[in-house]
Coordinates of C-alpha atoms and ligand atoms in Angstrom, one line a residue:
M598 CA 137.8 155.7 88.0
D599 CA 137.7 152.2 89.5
I600 CA 141.3 151.5 88.8
S601 CA 144.3 153.5 88.0
P602 CA 145.6 153.6 84.3
L603 CA 148.8 151.9 85.4
Q604 CA 146.8 149.1 87.1
R605 CA 144.7 148.6 83.9
V606 CA 147.8 148.3 81.7
R607 CA 149.6 146.1 84.2
Y608 CA 146.7 143.6 84.2
A609 CA 147.5 143.0 80.6
Y610 CA 151.2 142.5 81.1
Q611 CA 152.3 138.9 80.2
P612 CA 155.2 138.0 82.4
K613 CA 158.2 136.3 80.8
L614 CA 159.1 132.7 81.6
P615 CA 162.3 130.7 81.3
P616 CA 162.4 129.0 77.9
I617 CA 161.6 125.5 79.2
L618 CA 158.4 126.7 80.9
K619 CA 157.2 128.2 77.6
E620 CA 156.8 124.7 76.2
N621 CA 153.5 122.9 76.1
I622 CA 153.1 121.8 79.8
A623 CA 152.7 118.2 78.9
D624 CA 156.0 118.3 76.9
V625 CA 158.2 119.0 79.9
V626 CA 159.7 116.4 82.2
P627 CA 161.9 116.6 85.4
T628 CA 165.5 115.6 85.2
L629 CA 166.8 114.4 88.5
G630 CA 170.4 115.2 89.5
E631 CA 172.7 113.7 92.0
K632 CA 171.6 113.0 95.6
T633 CA 172.2 116.0 97.9
S634 CA 173.2 116.6 101.4
S635 CA 172.5 119.5 103.9
A636 CA 174.7 122.6 104.2
T637 CA 176.2 121.4 107.4
D638 CA 175.2 119.0 110.3
Q639 CA 174.4 116.2 107.8
D640 CA 173.9 113.4 110.4
A641 CA 171.5 115.5 112.6
I642 CA 169.4 116.7 109.6
K643 CA 169.4 113.2 108.0
S644 CA 167.9 111.8 111.2
L645 CA 165.3 114.5 111.4
F646 CA 164.2 114.2 107.7
P647 CA 164.4 110.5 106.9
H648 CA 162.0 110.8 104.0
T649 CA 163.2 114.0 102.4
Y650 CA 166.9 114.1 103.2
G651 CA 169.3 113.6 100.2
L652 CA 166.7 114.2 97.5
P653 CA 168.2 115.1 94.1
R654 CA 168.2 118.5 92.6
V655 CA 165.7 118.8 89.8
S656 CA 165.8 120.6 86.4
F657 CA 163.3 120.5 83.6
S658 CA 163.8 119.4 80.0
K659 CA 161.7 118.4 77.0
G660 CA 159.8 115.1 77.0
K661 CA 156.4 113.6 77.3
S662 CA 154.9 113.9 80.8
E663 CA 152.3 111.2 81.8
K664 CA 151.4 112.6 85.2
I665 CA 151.0 116.3 84.7
A666 CA 147.5 116.3 83.3
Q667 CA 146.2 114.3 86.2
K668 CA 143.3 116.2 87.9
R669 CA 144.4 117.8 91.2
N670 CA 143.4 120.4 93.8
V671 CA 146.2 122.6 95.1
G672 CA 146.3 124.9 98.2
V673 CA 148.4 128.0 98.4
I674 CA 149.4 130.0 101.5
L675 CA 151.1 133.4 101.7
S676 CA 153.2 133.6 104.9
G677 CA 154.9 136.5 106.7
G678 CA 155.5 140.1 105.5
Q679 CA 154.3 141.3 102.2
A680 CA 156.7 141.3 99.2
P681 CA 156.0 142.7 95.8
G682 CA 155.2 139.9 93.4
G683 CA 153.2 137.5 95.6
H684 CA 150.2 137.9 93.4
N685 CA 152.2 136.8 90.4
V686 CA 153.4 133.7 92.1
I687 CA 149.8 132.8 92.5
S688 CA 149.0 133.8 88.9
G689 CA 151.9 131.6 87.6
L690 CA 150.7 128.7 89.8
F691 CA 147.1 129.1 88.6
D692 CA 148.0 129.4 84.9
A693 CA 150.2 126.2 85.0
L694 CA 147.5 124.3 87.0
K695 CA 144.9 125.2 84.5
A696 CA 147.2 124.6 81.5
A697 CA 147.7 121.1 82.9
N698 CA 144.0 120.3 83.4
E699 CA 141.1 122.8 83.2
Q700 CA 139.4 120.8 86.0
N701 CA 142.1 121.6 88.5
T702 CA 141.2 123.8 91.4
L703 CA 143.3 126.3 93.4
Y704 CA 142.4 126.9 97.1
G705 CA 143.9 130.1 98.5
F706 CA 144.0 129.8 102.3
K707 CA 143.2 133.2 103.8
G708 CA 145.2 135.3 106.2
G709 CA 148.4 133.2 106.1
P710 CA 149.1 129.8 107.7
S711 CA 146.2 130.3 110.1
G712 CA 143.9 130.1 107.1
I713 CA 144.6 126.4 106.6
L714 CA 144.3 125.7 110.4
E715 CA 140.9 127.4 110.4
D716 CA 139.8 126.0 107.0
S717 CA 139.3 129.5 105.8
Y718 CA 139.8 129.7 102.0
K719 CA 138.9 131.3 98.7
I720 CA 138.7 129.3 95.5
I721 CA 140.7 131.3 93.0
D722 CA 139.2 131.5 89.6
S723 CA 140.3 133.4 86.5
D724 CA 137.9 136.4 87.0
Y725 CA 139.0 136.8 90.6
L726 CA 142.7 136.5 89.8
Q727 CA 142.5 139.0 86.9
A728 CA 142.3 142.0 89.3
Y729 CA 145.5 141.0 91.0
R730 CA 147.8 140.1 88.1
N731 CA 151.1 142.1 88.1
T732 CA 150.1 144.1 91.2
G733 CA 151.8 144.5 94.6
G734 CA 150.4 143.4 97.9
F735 CA 149.2 140.1 99.3
D736 CA 145.5 141.1 99.5
I737 CA 144.4 138.4 97.1
I738 CA 144.1 136.1 100.1
G739 CA 146.0 137.9 102.8
S740 CA 149.0 136.8 104.8
G741 CA 149.9 136.2 108.4
R742 CA 152.7 135.2 110.8
T743 CA 151.2 132.1 112.4
K744 CA 153.9 129.5 112.4
L745 CA 153.1 125.9 111.2
E746 CA 155.4 124.0 113.5
T747 CA 153.7 121.5 115.7
E748 CA 152.5 118.0 114.8
A749 CA 149.0 118.9 116.0
Q750 CA 149.0 121.7 113.4
F751 CA 150.4 119.5 110.7
E752 CA 147.6 117.0 111.3
V753 CA 145.0 119.7 111.0
C754 CA 146.6 120.7 107.7
A755 CA 146.4 117.2 106.5
Q756 CA 142.7 116.8 107.5
V757 CA 141.8 120.1 105.9
C758 CA 143.6 119.1 102.7
K759 CA 141.8 115.7 102.7
K760 CA 138.5 117.4 103.2
H761 CA 139.0 119.4 100.0
E762 CA 140.9 116.6 98.2
I763 CA 144.0 118.9 98.1
T764 CA 147.0 116.8 97.2
A765 CA 149.6 119.6 97.2
L766 CA 150.3 122.8 99.2
V767 CA 152.5 125.7 98.0
I768 CA 153.9 127.8 100.9
I769 CA 155.1 131.2 99.8
G770 CA 157.4 132.5 102.6
G771 CA 160.8 133.4 104.0
D772 CA 163.5 131.2 105.6
D773 CA 161.3 130.2 108.6
S774 CA 158.2 129.5 106.6
N775 CA 160.1 127.4 104.1
T776 CA 161.9 125.5 107.0
N777 CA 158.4 124.7 108.2
A778 CA 157.3 123.7 104.7
A779 CA 160.2 121.1 104.8
V780 CA 159.0 119.8 108.1
L781 CA 155.5 119.6 106.8
A782 CA 156.6 117.7 103.7
E783 CA 158.5 115.3 105.9
Y784 CA 155.4 114.8 108.2
F785 CA 153.0 114.2 105.2
L786 CA 155.4 111.5 103.8
A787 CA 156.0 109.9 107.2
K788 CA 152.3 109.6 107.8
G789 CA 151.5 108.5 104.3
H790 CA 149.0 111.4 103.8
G791 CA 149.8 111.7 100.1
I792 CA 150.1 115.5 100.2
Q793 CA 153.0 117.3 98.6
A794 CA 154.6 120.5 100.1
I795 CA 156.5 123.0 97.9
G796 CA 158.0 126.3 99.0
C797 CA 158.6 129.6 97.1
P798 CA 161.4 132.0 98.3
K799 CA 159.8 135.3 99.4
T800 CA 161.1 138.3 101.5
I801 CA 162.1 141.9 100.6
D802 CA 164.9 141.4 103.2
G803 CA 166.9 139.4 100.6
D804 CA 168.2 137.1 103.3
L805 CA 166.8 133.9 101.8
K806 CA 169.5 133.2 99.3
N807 CA 172.3 130.9 98.8
E808 CA 174.2 129.2 96.0
F809 CA 170.9 127.7 94.7
I810 CA 168.4 130.5 95.3
E811 CA 169.9 133.6 93.8
V812 CA 167.4 136.1 95.3
S813 CA 164.2 136.1 97.2
F814 CA 161.3 137.8 95.4
G815 CA 160.3 141.3 96.4
F816 CA 163.9 142.5 97.1
D817 CA 164.2 144.0 93.6
T818 CA 161.0 146.1 93.8
A819 CA 161.4 147.1 97.4
T820 CA 165.0 148.3 97.0
K821 CA 164.1 150.2 93.8
T822 CA 161.2 151.9 95.5
Y823 CA 163.4 152.9 98.5
S824 CA 166.2 154.0 96.2
E825 CA 163.9 156.3 94.2
L826 CA 162.9 157.9 97.5
I827 CA 166.4 158.2 98.8
G828 CA 167.5 159.7 95.4
N829 CA 164.8 162.3 95.8
I830 CA 165.9 163.1 99.3
E831 CA 169.5 163.4 98.1
R832 CA 168.5 165.8 95.4
D833 CA 166.6 167.9 98.0
A834 CA 169.5 167.8 100.4
N835 CA 171.8 168.9 97.6
S836 CA 169.4 171.7 96.6
A837 CA 168.6 173.1 100.0
K838 CA 172.0 172.2 101.5
K839 CA 170.7 172.5 105.1
Y840 CA 169.8 169.0 106.4
W841 CA 171.4 165.8 107.3
H842 CA 168.8 163.0 106.6
F843 CA 169.0 159.9 108.7
I844 CA 167.1 157.2 106.8
K845 CA 166.2 153.8 108.4
L846 CA 165.5 151.0 105.9
M847 CA 163.6 147.9 106.4
G848 CA 165.3 144.5 106.7
R849 CA 164.7 142.8 110.0
S850 CA 168.1 141.3 110.4
A851 CA 170.4 141.4 107.3
S852 CA 171.5 144.7 105.7
H853 CA 171.0 143.6 102.1
I854 CA 168.4 146.3 101.5
A855 CA 170.5 149.1 103.0
L856 CA 173.6 148.0 101.0
E857 CA 171.7 147.7 97.7
C858 CA 170.2 151.2 98.2
A859 CA 173.6 152.5 98.9
L860 CA 174.9 151.0 95.7
E861 CA 172.0 152.6 93.9
T862 CA 172.2 156.1 95.4
Q863 CA 175.8 156.6 96.7
P864 CA 174.8 158.3 100.0
N865 CA 177.5 159.8 102.4
I866 CA 177.2 157.0 104.9
C867 CA 175.6 153.6 104.9
L868 CA 175.9 151.5 108.1
V869 CA 176.1 147.7 107.5
S870 CA 175.1 145.8 110.6
E871 CA 177.2 142.7 109.7
E872 CA 180.3 144.9 109.6
V873 CA 179.4 146.6 112.9
E874 CA 179.2 143.2 114.5
A875 CA 182.4 141.9 112.9
R876 CA 184.3 145.0 114.1
K877 CA 182.5 144.9 117.5
Q878 CA 181.7 148.6 117.0
S879 CA 180.0 150.2 120.0
L880 CA 177.1 152.6 119.7
V881 CA 179.4 155.4 120.8
S882 CA 182.0 154.6 118.2
I883 CA 179.4 154.5 115.4
V884 CA 178.1 157.9 116.5
D885 CA 181.6 159.2 116.6
S886 CA 182.4 158.0 113.1
I887 CA 179.2 159.7 111.7
A888 CA 180.1 162.9 113.6
Q889 CA 183.6 162.9 112.0
A890 CA 182.1 162.6 108.5
V891 CA 179.7 165.4 109.3
S892 CA 182.5 167.5 110.5
K893 CA 184.7 166.9 107.5
R894 CA 181.9 167.8 105.1
A895 CA 181.3 170.9 107.1
D896 CA 184.9 171.9 106.6
N897 CA 184.1 171.9 102.9
G898 CA 181.0 174.0 103.5
N899 CA 178.6 171.1 103.1
N900 CA 176.3 171.1 106.1
F901 CA 174.1 168.4 104.6
G902 CA 174.2 164.7 103.8
V903 CA 172.4 161.4 103.8
V904 CA 172.9 158.4 106.2
L905 CA 171.4 155.0 105.5
I906 CA 170.7 152.8 108.5
P907 CA 169.6 149.1 108.4
E908 CA 166.6 148.4 110.5
G909 CA 168.2 145.6 112.4
L910 CA 171.3 147.6 113.4
V911 CA 170.7 147.7 117.2
E912 CA 170.7 143.9 117.3
F913 CA 174.3 143.9 115.8
I914 CA 175.9 146.4 118.2
P915 CA 177.5 144.1 120.7
E916 CA 176.5 145.8 123.9
I917 CA 172.9 146.5 122.7
K918 CA 172.6 142.9 121.4
A919 CA 173.6 141.6 124.9
L920 CA 171.1 144.1 126.4
I921 CA 168.3 142.9 124.2
E922 CA 169.0 139.3 125.0
E923 CA 168.9 140.1 128.7
I924 CA 165.7 142.0 128.3
N925 CA 164.1 139.1 126.3
H926 CA 165.1 136.7 129.0
L927 CA 163.9 138.9 131.7
L928 CA 160.5 139.6 130.0
A929 CA 160.0 135.9 129.5
K930 CA 160.9 135.1 133.1
E931 CA 159.2 138.0 134.8
E932 CA 156.2 138.3 132.4
A933 CA 153.5 138.5 135.1
A934 CA 155.4 141.1 137.2
F935 CA 156.3 143.2 134.2
N936 CA 152.7 143.1 132.8
A937 CA 151.4 144.2 136.2
I938 CA 153.2 147.5 135.7
F939 CA 151.2 149.8 133.4
D940 CA 153.2 153.0 133.0
T941 CA 156.3 153.2 130.8
T942 CA 158.5 154.9 133.5
G943 CA 157.7 152.1 135.9
R944 CA 158.5 149.4 133.3
I945 CA 161.8 151.0 132.5
S946 CA 162.7 151.2 136.2
F947 CA 161.7 147.5 136.7
V948 CA 163.9 146.4 133.8
E949 CA 166.8 148.7 134.9
S950 CA 166.8 147.1 138.4
H951 CA 167.1 143.6 137.0
L952 CA 169.9 144.2 134.4
S953 CA 173.6 143.2 134.8
K954 CA 176.1 146.1 135.3
A955 CA 177.2 146.1 131.6
S956 CA 173.7 146.0 130.2
A957 CA 172.5 148.7 132.7
T958 CA 175.3 150.9 131.4
A959 CA 174.3 150.3 127.8
F960 CA 170.6 150.9 128.7
S961 CA 171.4 154.1 130.5
V962 CA 172.9 155.9 127.5
L963 CA 169.7 155.4 125.5
P964 CA 167.0 158.1 125.4
N965 CA 163.8 157.1 127.2
E966 CA 161.8 156.7 124.0
I967 CA 164.2 154.1 122.8
K968 CA 164.2 152.3 126.2
A969 CA 160.4 152.1 125.9
Q970 CA 160.7 150.8 122.4
L971 CA 163.0 148.0 123.5
L972 CA 160.4 146.9 125.9
M973 CA 157.5 146.6 123.4
D974 CA 155.8 143.3 122.6
R975 CA 157.9 140.7 120.8
D976 CA 156.9 139.2 117.5
P977 CA 155.6 135.5 117.3
H978 CA 159.3 134.4 116.8
G979 CA 160.2 136.1 120.1
N980 CA 162.1 138.9 118.3
V981 CA 162.2 142.6 119.1
Q982 CA 160.1 144.4 116.5
V983 CA 163.0 146.3 115.0
S984 CA 160.7 148.2 112.6
R985 CA 159.3 150.0 115.7
I986 CA 162.7 151.1 117.1
E987 CA 163.6 154.6 116.0
T988 CA 167.3 153.9 115.4
D989 CA 167.3 156.8 112.9
K990 CA 166.3 159.2 115.7
L991 CA 168.6 157.6 118.2
L992 CA 171.6 158.2 116.0
A993 CA 170.6 161.7 114.9
E994 CA 170.2 162.8 118.5
M995 CA 173.4 161.2 119.6
V996 CA 175.4 162.7 116.7
E997 CA 174.0 166.1 117.6
V998 CA 175.2 165.7 121.2
R999 CA 178.6 164.6 120.0
L1000 CA 178.9 167.5 117.6
K1001 CA 178.1 169.9 120.4
Q1002 CA 181.0 168.4 122.4
M1003 CA 183.2 168.8 119.3
K1004 CA 182.1 172.4 118.9
K1005 CA 183.2 173.1 122.5
D1006 CA 186.7 171.7 121.9
G1007 CA 186.9 173.5 118.6
S1008 CA 187.1 170.5 116.3
Y1009 CA 183.7 171.1 114.6
K1010 CA 182.6 174.4 113.1
G1011 CA 179.6 173.6 111.1
K1012 CA 175.8 173.7 111.5
F1013 CA 173.8 170.5 112.1
S1014 CA 170.1 170.1 111.5
W1015 CA 168.6 166.7 111.0
M1016 CA 165.5 165.0 109.6
T1017 CA 164.6 161.3 110.1
H1018 CA 162.7 158.9 107.8
F1019 CA 161.8 155.3 107.8
F1020 CA 161.2 153.5 104.5
G1021 CA 159.7 150.1 105.0
Y1022 CA 156.0 149.7 104.4
E1023 CA 156.3 152.1 101.4
G1024 CA 158.1 149.4 99.4
R1025 CA 156.6 146.1 100.5
C1026 CA 153.5 146.3 98.4
A1027 CA 154.7 148.4 95.4
F1028 CA 153.7 147.4 91.9
P1029 CA 156.3 144.7 91.1
T1030 CA 159.1 145.7 88.8
N1031 CA 159.2 143.8 85.5
F1032 CA 161.9 141.7 87.1
D1033 CA 159.8 140.7 90.1
A1034 CA 156.7 140.3 87.9
D1035 CA 158.5 137.9 85.6
Y1036 CA 160.5 136.1 88.4
C1037 CA 157.4 135.6 90.6
Y1038 CA 155.3 134.3 87.8
S1039 CA 158.0 131.9 86.9
L1040 CA 158.4 130.7 90.5
G1041 CA 154.7 130.0 90.7
Y1042 CA 154.5 128.3 87.3
N1043 CA 157.6 126.3 88.2
A1044 CA 156.1 125.3 91.6
F1045 CA 153.3 123.6 89.8
M1046 CA 155.8 121.8 87.5
L1047 CA 157.4 120.4 90.7
I1048 CA 153.9 119.3 91.9
G1049 CA 153.2 117.8 88.5
A1050 CA 156.5 115.8 88.8
G1051 CA 155.2 114.3 92.1
L1052 CA 157.9 116.0 94.2
S1053 CA 157.7 117.3 97.8
G1054 CA 160.0 119.1 100.2
Y1055 CA 161.4 121.3 97.4
L1056 CA 161.8 125.0 96.9
S1057 CA 160.9 126.4 93.5
S1058 CA 164.0 127.8 91.9
V1059 CA 164.6 130.0 88.9
T1060 CA 168.3 130.8 88.3
N1061 CA 170.7 132.8 86.0
L1062 CA 168.7 135.8 87.0
S1063 CA 171.1 138.6 86.1
Q1064 CA 170.7 137.5 82.4
I1065 CA 167.6 138.1 80.3
S1066 CA 164.7 135.7 80.9
D1067 CA 165.5 133.7 77.8
A1068 CA 168.6 132.5 79.7
W1069 CA 166.8 131.7 82.9
Q1070 CA 166.7 128.1 84.2
A1071 CA 163.9 126.4 86.2
G1072 CA 164.1 123.6 88.7
G1073 CA 163.7 122.6 92.3
I1074 CA 166.1 122.5 95.3
P1075 CA 165.5 120.0 98.1
I1076 CA 164.9 122.3 101.2
T1077 CA 166.9 120.0 103.4
M1078 CA 169.9 120.8 101.2
M1079 CA 169.9 124.4 102.5
M1080 CA 169.6 123.5 106.2
N1081 CA 171.9 123.6 109.2
M1082 CA 171.3 123.3 112.9
E1083 CA 170.9 126.5 114.9
V1084 CA 169.9 127.2 118.5
R1085 CA 166.4 128.8 118.6
H1086 CA 164.8 129.6 121.9
G1087 CA 167.4 127.5 123.7
E1088 CA 166.9 124.4 121.5
K1089 CA 168.9 123.1 118.5
K1090 CA 166.6 123.1 115.4
P1091 CA 167.1 122.4 111.7
V1092 CA 166.6 125.7 109.8
I1093 CA 167.4 127.2 106.5
K1094 CA 170.5 129.3 107.0
K1095 CA 169.8 133.0 106.9
A1096 CA 172.0 134.8 104.5
L1097 CA 173.6 137.9 106.0
V1098 CA 175.7 140.4 104.0
E1099 CA 179.1 138.8 103.3
L1100 CA 181.9 141.1 104.0
E1101 CA 184.0 139.2 101.5
G1102 CA 181.2 139.4 98.9
E1103 CA 181.5 141.6 95.8
P1104 CA 178.6 144.0 96.7
F1105 CA 180.1 144.9 100.1
K1106 CA 183.7 145.1 98.7
Y1107 CA 182.5 147.5 96.0
F1108 CA 180.7 149.6 98.6
A1109 CA 183.7 149.5 100.9
S1110 CA 186.1 150.7 98.1
H1111 CA 184.0 153.7 97.3
R1112 CA 182.5 154.8 100.6
D1113 CA 185.3 157.1 101.8
K1114 CA 184.9 159.3 98.7
W1115 CA 181.1 159.2 99.0
A1116 CA 181.4 160.3 102.6
I1117 CA 183.2 163.5 102.0
E1118 CA 182.3 164.4 98.5
T1119 CA 178.8 164.7 97.2
C1120 CA 178.5 161.7 94.8
F1121 CA 174.7 161.1 95.0
T1122 CA 173.0 159.2 92.2
Y1123 CA 169.3 159.5 91.4
P1124 CA 167.7 156.3 90.2
G1125 CA 164.2 157.8 89.7
A1126 CA 161.0 155.9 89.6
V1127 CA 160.6 152.3 88.6
Q1128 CA 159.9 152.1 84.8
Y1129 CA 157.7 149.5 83.2
F1130 CA 157.8 150.6 79.6
G1131 CA 160.9 151.5 77.6
P1132 CA 164.4 150.3 77.0
A1133 CA 165.3 147.0 78.7
E1134 CA 168.4 148.5 80.3
V1135 CA 166.1 150.7 82.3
C1136 CA 163.0 148.5 82.7
D1137 CA 164.4 145.0 83.2
R1138 CA 167.5 145.9 85.1
T1139 CA 168.1 143.7 88.2
T1140 CA 169.7 144.9 91.4
V1141 CA 173.3 146.0 91.6
T1142 CA 173.8 143.3 94.3
L1143 CA 172.8 140.5 91.9
A1144 CA 174.8 142.0 89.1
L1145 CA 177.9 142.2 91.2
E1146 CA 177.4 138.8 92.8
Q1147 CA 177.1 137.2 89.3
G1148 CA 180.1 139.1 88.0
N1149 CA 178.2 141.4 85.6
Ligands
LIG1099 P1 159.4 138.6 106.1 O1 160.7 138.1 106.6 O2 158.2 137.8 106.7 O3 159.3 138.6 104.6 O4 159.1 140.1 106.6 C1 160.1 141.0 106.5 C2 159.7 142.4 107.0 O5 159.2 143.2 106.0 C3 160.9 143.0 107.7 O6 161.7 143.7 106.8 C4 160.3 143.8 108.8 O7 161.2 143.9 109.9 C5 159.1 143.0 109.2 O8 158.8 142.3 108.1 C6 158.0 143.8 109.7 O9 157.0 143.0 110.1 P2 155.4 143.4 110.2 O10 154.9 143.3 108.9 O11 154.9 142.3 111.1 O12 155.3 144.8 110.7

């Protein structure tokens, strides 16, 4: 068997498009809206983007397009972490490009943004693409985390494009990659290179969203995949009635994934990093609140339960956040001295001896394994690699210690055995759900429509997503419109604002109004596996987050 039966059947799936994109491609024209302005910091962003600031929003309507059939070569780049549906963005882009002109060529730059810098590419043709349609992963051309951010890099991009007569680049990435797509678009215009840059909103983390981009692709599939696994664990917990499961869920910074999984599975506890930060909860108080819930359940004879933990939690606990910032600063300043120490114990002592009193105290309560994990290599953005920090184990161990104290003072009488899990990589390359297959294909197809309309510095946008695809709308959002100024590595930079969980938003409010009951009673729900064939209410269902946000 070369391919699985599901793979074979999914190759044949024809993703759904918004109605306007189902029209003959030459019968669709852009409609330009009012001029726009950035989210905040208008003057600063206007001065940094003189050619792309204030562009109008774009939608599509019926009409005769003169330009779309013009022959063109287009380049595409996958940037950052995998997200289910990336292959379909490329499929949609390819199908639109070929529908416009059979002579058009799609260059896929290999291994992420470094592919264009090294002129490493694959020409994507129909036969090659067929094996990737409606499948998960980014293996069609690979991805990477190299950042395109310097003028020297932009110039290399321009020269590589010119060499292959590429007149448009599509960058499929998260908030940072799309910020860089906007800077690249501005550079190409300023230098008169005649190359367009269009972005597509990707990340399972769900933090690239705003009033114009309803969700980033991959969030739907990843959360459904994790929710299936959590539901299975809940059922096991409720059957065996002997373990507390501590489950860490991916999502570098924002807690959208953990919150969506909680809405899907109704666990006993779900921590939300944004709330921890807002309430300035210390590690000890988080541990205590979990221990109290464990104790109350034990009073009812339930020595089992499920706790969901967002991956980025440690960076939102005030004293740990300050500690990480100090360590980041120290490792950057004392890099040579630190790297000259080869054993973990020595490295820990070195850091301990340089910390402020408050951070040294925060560091001291952590188990040695966690201390070592906080000292591991940073990612290319200078961030701690939170997926490598075992927050699940940290909390389970600290809750165990707290319960032992409570047992001594007689306030806890139960039994506590724990298991830990980390769901991250399990969901990033899953077969896209019907929603992600359709949404991604539409985003890619629509990206070509923006190119055909001669636009640059736009993010492909498909909206009205909690409705059936026949009600979806396609268009483009100027990337500068989503920007604000933020301090990054000590410098003020224009960036797309990262969307964290809003404590006043409907998804969190729904969760907050139910969690006390979920904590004490056993209210688990079991979403089961993603379904591709069957009733629409099962197969085409979007996330609970999106449904609540859109009032459905
Ligand atoms: P993107 O923001 O690039 O989409 O990646 C998100 C993510 O999956 C996070 O959830 C996770 O923390 C990180 O990537 C893991 O990175 P890596 O793939 O480098 O291990």
